[in-house]
Amino acid sequence: MTTFQGIPPGAFAFYAELEDNNNREWWLEHKDSYISLVRDPLTALLAELEPRFGPAKIFRPNRDVRFSQDKSPYKTAQGAFASAQEGVGYYLQVSADGLLVGGGYHSHTPAQLARFRNSVDASGTGESLRQIVDGVAAAGFAVEGEKLKTVPRGYVRDHPRAELLKHKSLSAGVGLGQPDWAATPAAVQEIAERWDKLRPLVEWVGRHAAP
């Protein structure tokens, strides 16, 4: 296995060019660059993070265009998800904008959603999540996720955790741009430190929303 040496600056440039040339011909001409600049460095990086955060999956570069009006064949960002349980874990993305790190849960089966809402409604677990979310936001992460416009049926509108009850999925992320450390082995520790800040959120949803 290749030892991680950093994410080359060319990885970000690759996606900047792809945004202007999102077609099969360009991709085939530059596929070797994708492998050497993006896929292989991320694979090595995630392998070093795996003991602390779980095995990771690098998403396919191809878009599913079957039901989309946008027929551009390739994603303009490379994402990866490290997880110890389905749908819950840590996210990493490389794009023309730079690095993005995040974590939380994104899938929401009816059973998951019911467990999540029951835990948010309960004063003990709900207040624990509120404090975690406040801490994550204070650390500079944007709290995100699919949300309803109103509090779901069965809960009072002035519920003390109304905003959390609106969530159907819950995650947090931060864009880091292209820091100098990204191109060095120090990226392992830099990303690990940010994922560690998200660990309380990931662990909470893992206990209270995961299958």
XYZ file of N, CA and C in Angstrom:
633
model
N 0.831 -1.197 0.000
C 0.000 0.000 0.000
C 0.870 1.253 0.000
N 0.476 2.234 -0.794
C 1.239 3.462 -0.894
C 1.134 4.269 0.397
N 2.266 4.779 0.882
C 2.270 5.640 2.058
C 1.743 7.010 1.668
N 0.868 7.573 2.493
C 0.276 8.866 2.181
C 1.316 9.971 2.273
N 1.432 10.768 1.208
C 2.379 11.873 1.166
C 1.704 13.233 1.088
N 0.387 13.232 0.945
C -0.341 14.488 0.830
C -1.286 14.457 -0.358
N -2.212 15.409 -0.380
C -3.118 15.565 -1.510
C -2.498 16.627 -2.422
N -2.078 16.278 -3.611
C -1.386 17.242 -4.469
C -2.283 18.424 -4.830
N -1.709 19.610 -4.959
C -2.497 20.759 -5.416
C -3.192 20.486 -6.745
N -2.595 19.611 -7.539
C -3.205 19.260 -8.819
C -4.565 18.613 -8.689
N -4.883 18.064 -7.511
C -6.205 17.453 -7.308
C -7.302 18.506 -7.397
N -7.041 19.667 -6.807
C -8.026 20.752 -6.856
C -8.100 21.338 -8.266
N -6.945 21.447 -8.906
C -6.914 21.958 -10.273
C -7.646 21.012 -11.228
N -7.551 19.709 -10.949
C -8.242 18.727 -11.778
C -9.740 19.012 -11.806
N -10.311 19.300 -10.631
C -11.757 19.543 -10.583
C -12.130 20.907 -11.156
N -11.242 21.861 -11.053
C -11.493 23.152 -11.692
C -11.597 22.980 -13.208
N -10.727 22.153 -13.757
C -10.771 21.905 -15.195
C -11.984 21.062 -15.569
N -12.328 20.089 -14.708
C -13.472 19.236 -14.997
C -14.771 20.044 -15.061
N -14.876 21.068 -14.223
C -16.083 21.894 -14.238
C -16.304 22.524 -15.610
N -15.222 22.789 -16.328
C -15.325 23.403 -17.654
C -15.305 22.376 -18.784
N -15.055 21.120 -18.436
C -14.906 20.085 -19.474
C -15.563 18.783 -19.031
N -16.807 18.879 -18.588
C -17.458 17.694 -18.035
C -18.053 16.848 -19.159
N -17.169 16.080 -19.779
C -17.587 15.200 -20.868
C -16.681 13.969 -20.882
N -17.150 12.939 -21.519
C -16.446 11.657 -21.517
C -15.070 11.758 -22.175
N -14.987 12.517 -23.250
C -13.719 12.610 -23.969
C -12.626 13.208 -23.078
N -12.957 14.309 -22.408
C -11.968 14.944 -21.523
C -11.601 14.001 -20.383
N -12.590 13.343 -19.824
C -12.320 12.449 -18.692
C -11.357 11.329 -19.097
N -11.614 10.721 -20.225
C -10.753 9.621 -20.656
C -9.324 10.098 -20.905
N -9.193 11.314 -21.418
C -7.859 11.857 -21.646
C -7.131 12.158 -20.342
N -7.877 12.414 -19.273
C -7.279 12.823 -18.003
C -7.508 11.812 -16.878
N -7.934 10.614 -17.235
C -8.236 9.616 -16.205
C -7.004 9.270 -15.376
N -5.839 9.203 -16.018
C -4.614 8.906 -15.271
C -4.346 9.986 -14.226
N -4.673 11.239 -14.556
C -4.498 12.327 -13.584
C -5.450 12.145 -12.407
N -6.687 11.754 -12.687
C -7.643 11.486 -11.609
C -7.097 10.415 -10.658
N -6.554 9.364 -11.227
C -6.048 8.260 -10.403
C -4.859 8.703 -9.553
N -3.906 9.409 -10.165
C -2.676 9.760 -9.450
C -2.850 10.951 -8.505
N -3.721 11.893 -8.873
C -3.867 13.112 -8.072
C -4.973 13.021 -7.032
N -6.006 12.230 -7.323
C -7.181 12.205 -6.459
C -7.380 10.839 -5.812
N -7.646 9.836 -6.622
C -8.049 8.541 -6.053
C -6.976 7.901 -5.190
N -5.768 7.806 -5.712
C -4.717 7.120 -4.946
C -4.335 7.865 -3.671
N -4.131 9.199 -3.691
C -3.832 9.896 -2.442
C -4.951 9.766 -1.405
N -6.211 9.863 -1.834
C -7.309 9.726 -0.879
C -7.363 8.307 -0.307
N -7.126 7.330 -1.137
C -7.116 5.943 -0.659
C -6.060 5.761 0.424
N -4.864 6.308 0.204
C -3.787 6.198 1.190
C -4.122 6.980 2.462
N -4.705 8.156 2.307
C -5.084 8.970 3.463
C -6.112 8.245 4.320
N -7.145 7.718 3.694
C -8.219 7.060 4.425
C -7.738 5.774 5.093
N -6.762 5.120 4.486
C -6.205 3.919 5.108
C -5.518 4.254 6.432
N -4.875 5.424 6.498
C -4.214 5.816 7.741
C -5.228 6.270 8.792
N -6.378 6.774 8.350
C -7.413 7.210 9.288
C -8.307 6.061 9.748
N -8.290 4.956 9.039
C -9.210 3.856 9.321
C -9.147 3.317 10.749
N -7.979 3.141 11.359
C -7.973 2.597 12.719
C -8.751 3.442 13.726
N -8.845 4.745 13.495
C -9.536 5.641 14.432
C -10.983 5.898 14.056
N -11.304 5.808 12.753
C -12.621 6.250 12.314
C -13.401 5.221 11.502
N -12.834 4.077 11.280
C -13.544 3.031 10.557
C -13.190 2.990 9.084
N -13.547 1.903 8.427
C -13.244 1.755 6.997
C -13.994 2.793 6.175
N -13.369 3.205 5.079
C -13.934 4.278 4.259
C -14.261 3.785 2.858
N -15.264 4.417 2.285
C -15.655 4.156 0.901
C -15.455 5.428 0.095
N -14.739 5.314 -1.025
C -14.594 6.435 -1.950
C -15.709 6.328 -2.973
N -16.477 7.375 -3.118
C -17.629 7.338 -4.013
C -17.192 7.280 -5.478
N -18.062 6.704 -6.290
C -17.792 6.622 -7.729
C -17.757 8.025 -8.328
N -16.896 8.266 -9.307
C -16.824 9.599 -9.919
C -17.963 9.881 -10.887
N -18.651 8.833 -11.313
C -19.736 9.009 -12.285
C -21.019 9.462 -11.599
N -21.732 10.373 -12.230
C -23.038 10.803 -11.763
C -24.123 9.858 -12.261
N -25.178 9.700 -11.481
C -26.365 8.990 -11.926
C -27.270 10.022 -12.600
N -27.317 9.992 -13.909
C -28.041 11.033 -14.657
C -29.414 10.563 -15.130
N -29.845 9.383 -14.691
C -31.095 8.813 -15.215
C -32.297 9.720 -14.967
N -32.326 10.342 -13.791
C -33.504 11.144 -13.437
C -33.146 12.625 -13.260
N -32.066 13.038 -13.875
C -31.595 14.413 -13.732
C -31.635 15.131 -15.074
N -32.034 16.396 -15.029
C -31.981 17.203 -16.254
C -30.540 17.536 -16.624
N -29.672 17.569 -15.629
C -28.246 17.805 -15.874
C -27.609 16.479 -16.277
N -27.179 16.374 -17.500
C -26.616 15.121 -18.005
C -25.082 15.101 -17.954
N -24.485 16.025 -17.212
C -23.028 15.990 -17.041
C -22.639 14.652 -16.433
N -21.723 13.920 -17.053
C -21.495 12.534 -16.624
C -20.666 12.354 -15.362
N -19.942 13.403 -14.909
C -19.017 13.203 -13.792
C -19.279 14.188 -12.656
N -19.069 13.712 -11.451
C -19.198 14.566 -10.279
C -18.041 15.556 -10.247
N -18.322 16.777 -9.833
C -17.278 17.794 -9.774
C -16.650 17.868 -8.383
N -16.757 16.791 -7.644
C -16.086 16.648 -6.352
C -15.912 15.166 -6.085
N -14.852 14.821 -5.367
C -14.641 13.437 -4.957
C -14.936 13.323 -3.476
N -15.948 12.553 -3.136
C -16.309 12.363 -1.743
C -15.917 10.992 -1.243
N -15.772 10.907 0.074
C -15.487 9.635 0.723
C -16.154 9.643 2.090
N -16.536 8.459 2.567
C -17.263 8.343 3.818
C -16.648 7.231 4.645
N -16.177 7.588 5.846
C -15.598 6.614 6.772
C -16.634 6.288 7.837
N -16.909 5.008 8.022
C -18.025 4.650 8.880
C -17.813 3.302 9.550
N -18.247 3.219 10.804
C -18.255 1.948 11.513
C -19.646 1.337 11.519
N -20.665 2.083 11.080
C -22.032 1.575 10.959
C -22.714 2.289 9.805
N -23.665 1.624 9.210
C -24.268 2.104 7.968
C -24.921 3.476 8.137
N -24.547 4.393 7.249
C -25.182 5.694 7.209
C -24.692 6.699 8.227
N -23.786 6.302 9.092
C -23.294 7.180 10.159
C -21.774 7.207 10.097
N -21.178 8.405 10.065
C -19.727 8.446 10.032
C -19.180 9.802 9.666
N -18.019 9.778 9.008
C -17.232 10.976 8.748
C -17.034 11.148 7.246
N -17.146 12.393 6.805
C -17.124 12.695 5.378
C -15.889 13.527 5.026
N -15.353 13.278 3.836
C -14.226 14.046 3.309
C -14.482 14.290 1.831
N -14.212 15.511 1.381
C -14.449 15.849 -0.021
C -13.318 16.703 -0.574
N -12.967 16.421 -1.821
C -11.997 17.219 -2.579
C -12.719 17.795 -3.790
N -12.581 19.098 -4.001
C -13.198 19.747 -5.154
C -12.342 20.937 -5.560
N -12.799 21.700 -6.529
C -12.078 22.898 -6.939
C -11.997 23.910 -5.807
N -12.941 23.852 -4.874
C -12.942 24.768 -3.731
C -11.968 24.350 -2.641
N -11.454 23.133 -2.722
C -10.532 22.645 -1.701
C -11.099 21.472 -0.938
N -10.721 21.384 0.327
C -11.161 20.290 1.189
C -12.417 20.655 1.960
N -13.246 19.663 2.188
C -14.392 19.798 3.081
C -14.415 18.576 3.975
N -14.592 18.781 5.281
C -14.714 17.658 6.207
C -16.038 17.780 6.944
N -16.620 16.644 7.277
C -17.899 16.662 7.963
C -18.169 15.332 8.628
N -19.365 15.235 9.212
C -19.760 14.002 9.858
C -21.203 14.060 10.304
N -21.797 12.880 10.524
C -23.171 12.806 10.969
C -23.857 11.616 10.348
N -25.182 11.755 10.114
C -25.890 10.679 9.433
C -26.783 11.259 8.351
N -26.907 10.505 7.249
C -27.605 11.031 6.085
C -28.812 10.190 5.696
N -28.794 8.905 5.982
C -29.944 8.074 5.629
C -31.018 8.215 6.697
N -32.276 8.100 6.285
C -33.345 8.236 7.264
C -34.524 7.341 6.887
N -34.419 6.071 7.208
C -35.551 5.175 7.054
C -36.625 5.590 8.058
N -37.871 5.175 7.864
C -38.908 5.512 8.846
C -38.546 5.091 10.266
N -37.917 3.932 10.409
C -37.541 3.469 11.747
C -36.445 4.348 12.343
N -35.471 4.721 11.512
C -34.413 5.620 11.981
C -34.989 6.952 12.433
N -35.865 7.486 11.619
C -36.439 8.796 11.908
C -37.244 8.769 13.204
N -37.978 7.696 13.412
C -38.751 7.571 14.648
C -37.828 7.514 15.860
N -36.742 6.750 15.761
C -35.799 6.663 16.888
C -35.149 8.015 17.154
N -34.764 8.690 16.071
C -34.130 9.992 16.215
C -35.064 10.979 16.912
N -36.289 11.073 16.439
C -37.220 12.032 17.016
C -37.563 11.698 18.468
N -37.715 10.436 18.772
C -37.993 10.053 20.155
C -36.837 10.459 21.067
N -35.620 10.329 20.579
C -34.452 10.679 21.387
C -34.299 12.187 21.527
N -34.665 12.938 20.482
C -34.633 14.391 20.582
C -35.723 14.878 21.534
N -36.867 14.232 21.496
C -37.987 14.613 22.350
C -37.689 14.367 23.823
N -37.018 13.273 24.146
C -36.702 12.942 25.537
C -35.735 13.978 26.111
N -36.014 14.438 27.302
C -35.238 15.558 27.851
C -33.759 15.215 28.018
N -33.435 14.027 28.485
C -32.032 13.681 28.722
C -31.224 13.589 27.440
N -31.645 12.711 26.529
C -30.900 12.538 25.281
C -31.036 13.768 24.384
N -32.209 14.405 24.428
C -32.417 15.579 23.595
C -31.531 16.747 23.990
N -31.424 16.997 25.296
C -30.569 18.088 25.758
C -29.100 17.775 25.507
N -28.750 16.503 25.597
C -27.376 16.106 25.283
C -27.052 16.447 23.832
N -27.973 16.151 22.911
C -27.747 16.473 21.505
C -27.685 17.983 21.292
N -28.572 18.720 21.946
C -28.560 20.172 21.768
C -27.211 20.752 22.169
N -26.654 20.286 23.274
C -25.356 20.779 23.724
C -24.251 20.381 22.745
N -24.348 19.176 22.201
C -23.360 18.722 21.217
C -23.417 19.594 19.973
N -24.619 19.837 19.469
C -24.795 20.638 18.265
C -24.304 22.069 18.495
N -24.616 22.620 19.664
C -24.122 23.965 19.979
C -22.600 23.996 19.996
N -21.987 22.957 20.546
C -20.528 22.892 20.596
C -19.905 22.753 19.223
N -20.521 21.954 18.369
C -20.034 21.776 17.006
C -20.115 23.097 16.232
N -21.227 23.806 16.396
C -21.380 25.095 15.724
C -20.359 26.100 16.240
N -20.118 26.095 17.549
C -19.144 27.017 18.128
C -17.731 26.725 17.633
N -17.487 25.481 17.241
C -16.167 25.100 16.728
C -15.987 25.454 15.257
N -17.012 26.053 14.650
C -16.873 26.517 13.280
C -17.525 25.656 12.218
N -18.231 24.620 12.625
C -18.896 23.748 11.661
C -20.304 24.254 11.372
N -20.741 24.111 10.139
C -22.114 24.424 9.769
C -22.975 23.196 10.034
N -24.020 23.359 10.822
C -24.938 22.259 11.115
C -25.932 22.171 9.967
N -26.035 20.977 9.389
C -26.798 20.804 8.160
C -27.681 19.572 8.255
N -28.314 19.262 7.149
C -29.162 18.091 7.065
C -30.508 18.428 6.481
N -31.184 17.429 5.959
C -32.524 17.621 5.413
C -33.487 17.943 6.546
N -34.294 18.984 6.358
C -35.186 19.448 7.415
C -36.603 19.683 6.892
N -37.554 19.506 7.790
C -38.916 19.939 7.531
C -39.013 21.442 7.773
N -40.033 22.069 7.207
C -40.241 23.491 7.438
C -40.888 23.751 8.792
N -41.634 22.759 9.287
C -42.319 22.905 10.572
C -42.026 21.700 11.451
N -42.352 21.804 12.715
C -42.180 20.687 13.645
C -43.071 19.529 13.190
N -42.560 18.306 13.194
C -43.376 17.183 12.709
C -44.624 16.959 13.554
N -45.594 16.334 12.956
C -46.839 16.040 13.657
C -46.564 15.212 14.914
N -47.348 15.512 15.941
C -47.201 14.775 17.186
C -46.352 15.487 18.217
N -45.738 16.618 17.816
C -44.897 17.386 18.736
C -45.399 18.835 18.773
N -45.335 19.435 19.941
C -45.820 20.804 20.092
C -44.913 21.759 19.333
N -45.510 22.832 18.805
C -44.748 23.775 17.991
C -43.669 24.485 18.787
N -43.934 24.712 20.078
C -42.945 25.425 20.898
C -42.069 24.459 21.687
N -41.838 23.294 21.119
C -40.960 22.301 21.750
C -39.586 22.930 21.984
N -38.959 22.681 23.136
C -37.657 23.310 23.417
C -36.553 22.914 22.438
N -36.760 21.831 21.716
C -35.766 21.412 20.707
C -36.449 21.290 19.342
N -37.294 22.269 19.066
C -38.089 22.243 17.838
C -37.213 22.170 16.587
N -36.122 22.952 16.553
C -35.271 22.961 15.358
C -34.623 21.601 15.125
N -34.253 20.916 16.173
C -33.661 19.588 16.009
C -34.711 18.571 15.568
N -35.940 18.723 16.049
C -37.002 17.804 15.640
C -37.306 17.916 14.154
N -37.053 19.073 13.578
C -37.320 19.264 12.148
C -36.365 18.460 11.268
N -35.237 18.059 11.822
C -34.231 17.358 11.017
C -34.693 15.949 10.664
N -34.498 15.585 9.379
C -34.668 14.213 8.935
C -33.312 13.526 8.822
N -32.279 14.317 8.642
C -30.892 13.855 8.732
C -30.124 14.965 9.444
N -28.978 14.628 9.985
C -28.239 15.610 10.784
C -26.751 15.419 10.566
N -26.099 16.486 10.138
C -24.659 16.426 9.902
C -24.068 17.808 10.119
N -22.759 17.874 10.099
C -22.055 19.151 10.227
C -20.807 19.085 9.369
N -20.426 20.232 8.802
C -19.250 20.242 7.951
C -18.601 21.609 7.912
N -17.372 21.624 7.418
C -16.650 22.880 7.291
C -15.744 22.806 6.061
N -15.753 23.866 5.266
C -14.842 23.964 4.140
C -13.507 24.521 4.602
N -12.435 23.897 4.171
C -11.093 24.283 4.623
C -10.265 24.947 3.530
N -10.799 25.030 2.328
C -10.014 25.602 1.241
C -8.849 24.697 0.870
N -7.727 25.312 0.540
C -6.535 24.557 0.150
C -5.374 24.907 1.080
N -5.417 24.458 2.324
C -4.349 24.789 3.268
C -3.020 24.161 2.843
N -1.930 24.775 3.256
C -0.604 24.265 2.881
C -0.394 22.827 3.342
N -0.961 22.487 4.505
C -0.734 21.137 5.037
C -1.409 20.041 4.212
N -2.360 20.408 3.344
C -3.073 19.392 2.565
C -2.121 18.587 1.689
N -1.047 19.212 1.225
C -0.117 18.550 0.318
C 0.986 17.801 1.056
N 0.835 17.631 2.372
C 1.862 16.978 3.186
C 1.255 15.839 4.000
N 2.098 14.970 4.567
C 1.580 13.908 5.430
C 0.833 14.433 6.651
N 1.034 15.714 7.006
C 0.341 16.296 8.158
C -1.165 16.349 7.955
N -1.637 16.165 6.723
C -3.072 16.180 6.466
C -3.796 15.091 7.260
N -3.125 13.993 7.524
C -3.751 12.920 8.309
C -4.164 13.446 9.676
N -3.246 14.085 10.385
C -3.548 14.585 11.718
C -4.517 15.761 11.675
N -4.374 16.624 10.687
C -5.262 17.787 10.585
C -6.715 17.349 10.400
N -6.936 16.393 9.531
C -8.292 15.909 9.298
C -8.787 15.118 10.502
N -7.905 14.322 11.105
C -8.293 13.561 12.297
C -8.741 14.490 13.416
N -8.052 15.604 13.612
C -8.432 16.537 14.670
C -9.824 17.115 14.430
N -10.150 17.384 13.187
C -11.479 17.928 12.886
C -12.549 16.855 13.013
N -12.254 15.652 12.576
C -13.217 14.563 12.766
C -13.432 14.280 14.249
N -12.382 14.400 15.044
C -12.539 14.187 16.481
C -13.499 15.205 17.096
N -13.504 16.423 16.576
C -14.445 17.431 17.080
C -15.882 17.057 16.755
N -16.053 16.272 15.699
C -17.383 15.826 15.309
C -17.765 14.489 15.946
N -16.835 13.869 16.634
C -17.094 12.538 17.185
C -18.314 12.505 18.110
N -18.500 13.502 19.015
C -19.694 13.437 19.870
C -20.997 13.409 19.076
N -21.065 14.175 17.986
C -22.258 14.172 17.151
C -22.430 12.825 16.459
N -21.353 12.322 15.879
C -21.417 11.044 15.173
C -21.808 9.927 16.132
N -21.247 9.916 17.313
C -21.554 8.869 18.274
C -22.993 8.977 18.784
N -23.490 10.218 18.962
C -24.872 10.371 19.407
C -25.841 9.802 18.364
N -25.668 10.209 17.119
C -26.588 9.706 16.094
C -26.381 8.213 15.874
N -25.169 7.732 16.109
C -24.937 6.304 16.001
C -25.724 5.505 17.029
N -25.852 6.062 18.209
C -26.626 5.385 19.263
C -28.125 5.560 19.095
N -28.556 6.723 18.595
C -29.970 7.061 18.665
C -30.688 7.147 17.328
N -29.947 7.005 16.220
C -30.623 7.088 14.917
C -30.228 5.975 13.962
N -29.140 5.304 14.240
C -28.647 4.275 13.327
C -29.506 3.017 13.400
N -29.420 2.148 12.399
C -30.182 0.892 12.412
C -29.862 0.066 13.651
